[in-house]
């Protein structure tokens, strides 16, 4: 099976580990992620200004391209996912935005929100299935205590993201169980790490990242997993000693695709 | 009411008068200590026309855009959208950019993801 895939700018550079192990693992699970031709950077931040159209157009282009290919559009970076899913929501619910975007882009067929946007984790949960995933695990991460770090962008606002319960999500914990490890629940798993202000106000990033890692460590986590390159950077740089890795790295380990670091 | 109240309502698409002043947005805000006005005050001060004070406050740059206030507001007021609209009211002015591309090289380190730069420029300078 082939799905369209939007990697985004960071997964081609600093976030290669998220991308490389994500693609390899999906391939092993029988789904080929075909990179969307000529995708443009999503802009990394969803613009909250209702009167800005231009800053959402690259997302509309990606959505229309996936619609034309007749495949779901899979994203992996939390930020890309947030921008593209919310833009699709806007196209479906905001007639003025839909009209203005189509008027500007003038596609052969107007884009009306037909594409389905899926986060990689949603593909694992809803298309592969965590039970099936568990059966394909060859090197279970037995004995590991992993904390899921959701952050903000995957979950909120839940009306548009429709990803999981925004206050009590389970998708990452179910994933952790499927790869044979023990999920560690901690209060800060869906609170912000302060990544956005790492250039503006490092003291705030440090306070937030420290709070997240301290809470996870206190609950017994030996590692945190994330789907966001900015969270990973910020938690590592500004947080503390607890290791933070991309969830796709542990997935590839469990599937026997990646050497386990000693 | 100042001229700015309408501007903020237009940019954000939010009606701040829906607020019932419960304070849940502020109670959940992870940037609380780094904002001199808190999310419920943004909502209130836009309603009462004190927008210029908000425009001069550092909180428009330290809001983490984490959407906790948006998710947890029982009245769907979207304080984060109001805060962003106040920031844009400043940034869209001539010379109002808070960050420019020539500052970026000095801020880089080897691990910094592209996403950090792209999002900082999106948040702190004029968009499309
Ligand atoms: S979006 Fe901004 S104001 Fe709202 S809770 Fe997060 S940091 Fe606070
Ligand atoms: S949570 Fe909503 S209703 Fe309550 S004070 Fe904040 S903006 Fe107003």
Coordinates of C-alpha atoms and ligand atoms in Angstrom, one line a residue:
Chain A
X1 CA 0.0 0.0 0.0
X2 CA 1.3 3.5 -0.8
X3 CA 0.5 6.7 1.1
X4 CA 1.6 10.2 0.3
X5 CA 4.1 11.6 2.7
X6 CA 5.0 15.1 3.7
X7 CA 8.4 15.1 5.4
X8 CA 8.9 18.9 6.0
X9 CA 12.1 20.9 6.2
X10 CA 13.5 19.6 9.5
X11 CA 13.1 15.9 8.7
X12 CA 15.5 16.5 5.7
X13 CA 18.1 18.1 7.9
X14 CA 18.4 18.0 11.8
X15 CA 15.5 15.6 12.2
X16 CA 16.8 12.9 9.9
X17 CA 16.4 10.2 12.5
X18 CA 12.7 10.8 12.8
X19 CA 12.3 10.5 9.0
X20 CA 14.8 7.7 8.2
X21 CA 13.6 5.2 10.9
X22 CA 10.0 6.2 10.3
X23 CA 10.1 5.3 6.6
X24 CA 12.1 2.1 7.1
X25 CA 9.7 0.9 9.8
X26 CA 6.6 1.7 7.8
X27 CA 8.1 -0.2 4.8
X28 CA 8.6 -3.2 7.1
X29 CA 5.0 -2.9 8.1
X30 CA 3.8 -3.1 4.5
X31 CA 3.1 0.6 3.9
X32 CA 5.2 2.6 1.4
X33 CA 5.5 6.4 2.2
X34 CA 5.9 8.2 -1.1
X35 CA 7.2 11.6 -0.7
X36 CA 4.9 14.2 -2.2
X37 CA 6.5 15.8 -5.3
X38 CA 7.6 19.4 -4.9
X39 CA 6.3 19.9 -1.4
X40 CA 6.9 23.3 0.1
X41 CA 7.7 24.1 3.8
X42 CA 4.5 24.3 5.8
X43 CA 5.8 27.3 7.7
X44 CA 6.2 25.4 11.0
X45 CA 3.6 27.6 12.8
X46 CA -0.1 27.6 12.1
X47 CA -1.1 31.2 11.7
X48 CA -3.9 32.1 14.1
X49 CA -4.7 35.3 12.2
X50 CA -8.0 34.7 10.4
X51 CA -7.1 37.5 7.8
X52 CA -3.9 35.8 6.6
X53 CA -4.4 33.5 3.6
X54 CA -0.9 33.3 2.1
X55 CA 0.8 31.6 5.1
X56 CA -1.5 28.6 4.8
X57 CA -1.2 28.1 1.0
X58 CA 1.8 25.7 1.0
X59 CA -0.3 23.4 3.2
X60 CA -3.3 23.7 0.8
X61 CA -1.0 22.8 -2.1
X62 CA 0.2 19.7 -0.3
X63 CA -3.4 18.8 0.5
X64 CA -4.6 19.3 -3.1
X65 CA -1.6 17.2 -4.4
X66 CA -2.6 14.3 -2.1
X67 CA -6.2 14.6 -3.2
X68 CA -5.1 14.4 -6.9
X69 CA -3.1 11.3 -6.1
X70 CA -6.0 9.7 -4.4
X71 CA -4.0 8.8 -1.3
X72 CA -4.1 9.8 2.4
X73 CA -1.4 12.4 3.3
X74 CA 0.9 11.2 6.1
X75 CA 2.9 13.5 8.3
X76 CA 5.4 12.7 10.9
X77 CA 6.7 16.0 12.4
X78 CA 4.2 17.3 15.0
X79 CA 4.4 20.8 13.6
X80 CA 3.8 19.9 10.0
X81 CA 1.0 17.7 11.1
X82 CA -0.6 20.6 13.1
X83 CA -0.3 23.1 10.3
X84 CA -1.6 20.8 7.6
X85 CA -4.4 19.2 9.6
X86 CA -5.7 22.6 10.8
X87 CA -5.5 24.1 7.3
X88 CA -7.6 21.2 6.0
X89 CA -10.1 21.9 8.8
X90 CA -10.2 25.5 7.8
X91 CA -10.8 24.6 4.2
X92 CA -13.7 22.4 5.3
X93 CA -15.2 24.9 7.7
X94 CA -14.3 28.4 6.6
X95 CA -15.9 29.2 3.3
X96 CA -14.2 32.5 2.9
X97 CA -10.8 31.0 3.4
X98 CA -11.7 28.2 1.0
X99 CA -12.8 30.6 -1.7
X100 CA -9.9 32.9 -1.4
X101 CA -7.3 30.1 -1.4
X102 CA -8.9 28.5 -4.5
X103 CA -9.3 31.9 -6.2
X104 CA -5.6 32.6 -5.7
X105 CA -4.3 29.1 -6.6
X106 CA -6.7 28.5 -9.4
X107 CA -6.3 24.7 -9.4
X108 CA -7.9 22.6 -12.1
X109 CA -10.3 21.2 -9.5
X110 CA -11.1 23.4 -6.6
X111 CA -9.8 22.0 -3.3
X112 CA -12.6 21.4 -0.9
X113 CA -10.9 19.5 1.9
X114 CA -11.1 16.0 0.3
X115 CA -7.7 14.8 1.4
X116 CA -7.4 12.8 4.6
X117 CA -4.5 14.0 6.8
X118 CA -3.0 11.3 9.0
X119 CA -0.2 11.4 11.5
X120 CA 2.2 8.5 11.4
X121 CA 0.9 7.4 14.8
X122 CA -2.6 7.4 13.5
X123 CA -1.5 5.1 10.7
X124 CA 0.0 2.8 13.2
X125 CA -3.1 2.8 15.4
X126 CA -5.9 2.8 12.8
X127 CA -4.4 1.2 9.7
X128 CA -1.7 -1.1 10.9
X129 CA -3.1 -1.7 14.4
X130 CA -1.1 -1.9 17.6
X131 CA -1.9 -5.6 17.9
X132 CA -0.4 -6.3 14.4
X133 CA 2.5 -4.1 15.3
X134 CA 3.2 -6.1 18.5
X135 CA 3.2 -9.3 16.5
X136 CA 5.9 -7.9 14.1
X137 CA 8.2 -6.9 17.0
X138 CA 11.3 -9.0 16.9
X139 CA 13.3 -7.2 19.6
X140 CA 10.9 -6.2 22.3
X141 CA 12.1 -3.4 24.5
X142 CA 11.4 -5.5 27.6
X143 CA 12.2 -3.8 30.9
X144 CA 12.4 -0.3 29.4
X145 CA 10.3 2.4 31.1
X146 CA 9.3 5.0 28.5
X147 CA 7.5 8.2 29.0
X148 CA 5.4 9.6 26.1
X149 CA 5.9 13.3 25.5
X150 CA 2.9 14.5 23.5
X151 CA 3.6 18.3 23.9
X152 CA 1.0 20.6 22.4
X153 CA 0.8 20.3 18.7
X154 CA -0.5 16.8 18.3
X155 CA -3.4 17.2 20.6
X156 CA -4.6 20.8 20.6
X157 CA -7.0 22.2 19.7
X158 CA -8.8 18.9 19.8
X159 CA -11.7 20.1 17.7
X160 CA -9.5 20.5 14.7
X161 CA -6.8 17.9 15.5
X162 CA -9.1 15.0 16.4
X163 CA -6.0 13.0 17.2
X164 CA -6.7 11.6 20.7
X165 CA -8.3 12.7 24.0
X166 CA -6.5 16.0 24.6
X167 CA -6.3 15.6 28.4
X168 CA -5.8 11.9 28.7
X169 CA -4.2 10.6 25.5
X170 CA -3.2 7.0 25.1
X171 CA -1.9 6.6 21.6
X172 CA 1.8 6.9 22.5
X173 CA 1.4 4.7 25.6
X174 CA -0.3 2.1 23.5
X175 CA 2.6 2.3 21.0
X176 CA 5.1 1.9 23.9
X177 CA 3.2 -1.2 25.0
X178 CA 3.2 -2.6 21.5
X179 CA 7.0 -2.5 21.2
X180 CA 7.3 -4.4 24.5
X181 CA 8.2 -1.5 26.9
X182 CA 6.4 -0.2 29.9
X183 CA 4.7 3.2 29.5
X184 CA 5.2 5.7 32.3
X185 CA 2.4 8.2 32.9
X186 CA 3.3 11.6 34.2
X187 CA 1.4 14.9 34.5
X188 CA 3.5 17.0 32.2
X189 CA 3.2 14.7 29.2
X190 CA 0.8 17.1 27.4
X191 CA 2.1 20.4 28.7
X192 CA 4.3 22.7 26.7
X193 CA 8.1 22.3 26.8
X194 CA 8.6 26.0 25.8
X195 CA 10.3 25.2 22.5
X196 CA 9.0 28.1 20.6
X197 CA 10.8 30.7 22.8
X198 CA 14.1 29.0 22.8
X199 CA 15.6 31.9 20.8
X200 CA 13.4 34.6 22.5
X201 CA 13.5 33.8 26.2
X202 CA 15.8 30.8 27.0
X203 CA 15.0 31.1 30.8
X204 CA 11.4 30.2 30.0
X205 CA 12.4 27.3 27.8
X206 CA 14.7 26.0 30.6
X207 CA 12.0 26.3 33.2
X208 CA 9.4 24.4 31.1
X209 CA 11.8 21.7 29.7
X210 CA 13.1 21.2 33.2
X211 CA 9.6 20.7 34.6
X212 CA 8.8 18.1 32.0
X213 CA 11.9 16.1 32.4
X214 CA 11.9 16.3 36.2
X215 CA 8.3 15.1 36.3
X216 CA 9.0 12.2 33.9
X217 CA 12.1 11.1 35.8
X218 CA 10.3 11.3 39.2
X219 CA 7.7 8.9 37.8
X220 CA 10.4 6.5 36.8
X221 CA 10.9 7.0 33.1
X222 CA 14.3 6.1 31.7
X223 CA 13.7 7.7 28.3
X224 CA 11.2 10.0 26.7
X225 CA 9.8 9.7 23.2
X226 CA 8.5 12.5 21.0
X227 CA 7.4 13.2 17.4
X228 CA 8.6 16.8 17.4
X229 CA 12.1 17.9 16.5
X230 CA 11.8 21.2 18.4
X231 CA 10.6 19.4 21.5
X232 CA 13.5 17.0 21.2
X233 CA 16.0 19.8 20.8
X234 CA 14.6 21.9 23.6
X235 CA 14.2 19.1 26.1
X236 CA 17.7 17.9 25.4
X237 CA 19.4 21.3 25.5
X238 CA 17.3 23.1 28.1
X239 CA 15.9 20.2 30.2
X240 CA 18.3 17.8 31.8
X241 CA 19.9 14.4 31.6
X242 CA 17.0 12.1 30.8
X243 CA 17.4 10.8 27.2
X244 CA 14.9 12.0 24.6
X245 CA 14.5 10.2 21.3
X246 CA 12.2 10.1 18.4
X247 CA 9.5 7.4 18.7
X248 CA 10.5 6.1 15.3
X249 CA 14.0 5.2 16.6
X250 CA 12.5 2.9 19.2
X251 CA 10.1 1.5 16.6
X252 CA 12.9 0.6 14.3
X253 CA 14.8 -1.0 17.2
X254 CA 11.9 -3.1 18.1
X255 CA 11.4 -4.2 14.5
X256 CA 15.0 -5.2 14.3
X257 CA 15.9 -2.6 11.7
X258 CA 18.2 -0.4 13.9
X259 CA 21.2 -1.5 15.9
X260 CA 20.5 -1.0 19.6
X261 CA 23.0 1.4 21.0
X262 CA 25.1 -0.1 23.8
Chain B
X1 CA -13.2 51.4 23.3
X2 CA -10.1 52.1 21.2
X3 CA -9.8 51.6 17.5
X4 CA -7.6 48.7 18.3
X5 CA -10.4 46.6 19.8
X6 CA -12.0 46.2 16.4
X7 CA -8.6 45.5 14.8
X8 CA -7.9 42.7 17.3
X9 CA -11.3 41.2 16.8
X10 CA -10.9 41.3 13.0
X11 CA -7.4 39.7 13.0
X12 CA -8.3 37.0 15.6
X13 CA -11.8 36.3 14.5
X14 CA -12.6 36.0 18.2
X15 CA -15.3 37.7 20.2
X16 CA -13.7 38.5 23.6
X17 CA -17.1 39.4 25.1
X18 CA -17.9 35.7 25.3
X19 CA -15.5 35.5 28.3
X20 CA -17.1 34.7 31.6
X21 CA -14.0 35.6 33.6
X22 CA -13.4 32.2 35.1
X23 CA -9.7 32.5 34.9
X24 CA -9.1 28.9 33.7
X25 CA -6.9 30.1 30.8
X26 CA -4.6 31.9 33.2
X27 CA -4.6 29.1 35.7
X28 CA -3.3 26.7 33.1
X29 CA -0.9 29.0 31.3
X30 CA 2.7 27.6 31.4
X31 CA 4.1 31.1 30.6
X32 CA 2.4 32.7 33.5
X33 CA 5.6 34.0 35.2
X34 CA 6.9 35.4 32.0
X35 CA 3.9 37.5 31.0
X36 CA 3.0 40.7 32.9
X37 CA -0.6 40.4 31.6
X38 CA -2.1 37.0 31.7
X39 CA -4.4 35.4 29.2
X40 CA -7.6 36.4 30.9
X41 CA -6.3 40.0 31.1
X42 CA -5.6 40.0 27.4
X43 CA -9.2 39.0 26.8
X44 CA -10.5 41.6 29.3
X45 CA -8.3 44.5 28.2
X46 CA -9.1 44.0 24.5
X47 CA -12.8 44.2 25.5
X48 CA -12.2 47.4 27.5
X49 CA -10.0 49.1 24.9
X50 CA -6.6 48.9 26.7
X51 CA -4.9 47.3 23.7
X52 CA -2.0 49.7 23.6
X53 CA -0.8 48.5 27.0
X54 CA -0.9 45.0 25.7
X55 CA 1.0 45.9 22.6
X56 CA 3.8 47.3 24.7
X57 CA 4.0 44.2 26.9
X58 CA 6.7 41.5 26.6
X59 CA 4.1 38.8 27.0
X60 CA 3.1 39.1 23.3
X61 CA 6.5 37.5 22.6
X62 CA 6.6 35.0 25.4
X63 CA 3.2 33.3 24.9
X64 CA 4.2 29.8 24.0
X65 CA 1.2 29.3 21.6
X66 CA 0.7 26.0 23.4
X67 CA -3.2 26.2 23.0
X68 CA -3.7 25.1 26.6
X69 CA -5.9 28.2 27.2
X70 CA -7.7 27.5 23.9
X71 CA -8.4 23.9 24.8
X72 CA -9.4 24.5 28.4
X73 CA -11.6 27.7 27.9
X74 CA -15.2 26.6 28.6
X75 CA -16.5 29.5 26.4
X76 CA -14.3 28.9 23.3
X77 CA -12.8 32.4 23.6
X78 CA -9.3 31.3 22.2
X79 CA -7.1 33.7 24.3
X80 CA -4.0 32.5 22.3
X81 CA -5.6 33.9 19.1
X82 CA -6.2 37.3 20.8
X83 CA -2.6 37.4 22.0
X84 CA -1.3 36.6 18.5
X85 CA -3.6 39.3 17.1
X86 CA -2.1 41.9 19.5
X87 CA 1.4 40.8 18.5
X88 CA 0.5 41.1 14.9
X89 CA -1.0 44.6 15.5
X90 CA 2.6 45.5 16.5
X91 CA 4.5 43.5 13.9
X92 CA 2.5 44.6 11.0
X93 CA 3.4 48.2 11.6
X94 CA 6.3 49.6 9.6
X95 CA 9.5 48.7 11.3
X96 CA 7.5 46.5 13.7
X97 CA 9.3 43.2 13.1
X98 CA 10.6 41.7 16.4
X99 CA 13.1 39.4 14.6
X100 CA 14.7 39.8 11.2
X101 CA 16.6 37.2 9.1
X102 CA 20.0 39.0 9.7
X103 CA 19.7 38.1 13.4
X104 CA 19.5 34.4 12.7
X105 CA 23.2 33.5 12.0
X106 CA 24.1 34.8 15.5
X107 CA 21.4 32.6 17.1
X108 CA 22.3 29.3 15.5
X109 CA 23.9 26.3 17.2
X110 CA 24.7 23.0 15.6
X111 CA 21.7 21.2 16.8
X112 CA 19.1 23.9 16.3
X113 CA 16.3 22.4 14.1
X114 CA 15.2 24.4 11.0
X115 CA 11.7 24.3 12.6
X116 CA 13.0 26.7 15.4
X117 CA 14.1 29.3 12.9
X118 CA 11.1 29.0 10.6
X119 CA 8.7 29.3 13.5
X120 CA 10.6 32.2 15.1
X121 CA 10.4 34.2 11.9
X122 CA 6.8 33.3 11.5
X123 CA 5.9 34.5 14.9
X124 CA 8.1 37.5 15.2
X125 CA 8.1 39.1 11.7
X126 CA 5.6 39.9 9.0
X127 CA 3.9 36.9 7.4
X128 CA 2.2 36.3 4.1
Ligands
LIG1 S1 -1.2 29.7 24.4 FE1 0.0 31.3 25.4 S2 -1.4 32.3 26.8 FE2 -2.4 30.4 26.2 S3 -1.8 28.9 27.8 FE3 -0.2 28.7 26.2 S4 1.4 30.2 26.8 FE4 -0.4 30.7 28.0
LIG2 S1 -10.9 30.5 30.2 FE1 -12.2 31.5 28.7 S2 -14.0 32.2 29.8 FE2 -12.5 31.7 31.3 S3 -11.4 33.7 31.7 FE3 -10.2 32.6 30.1 S4 -11.1 33.4 28.2 FE4 -12.6 33.9 29.8

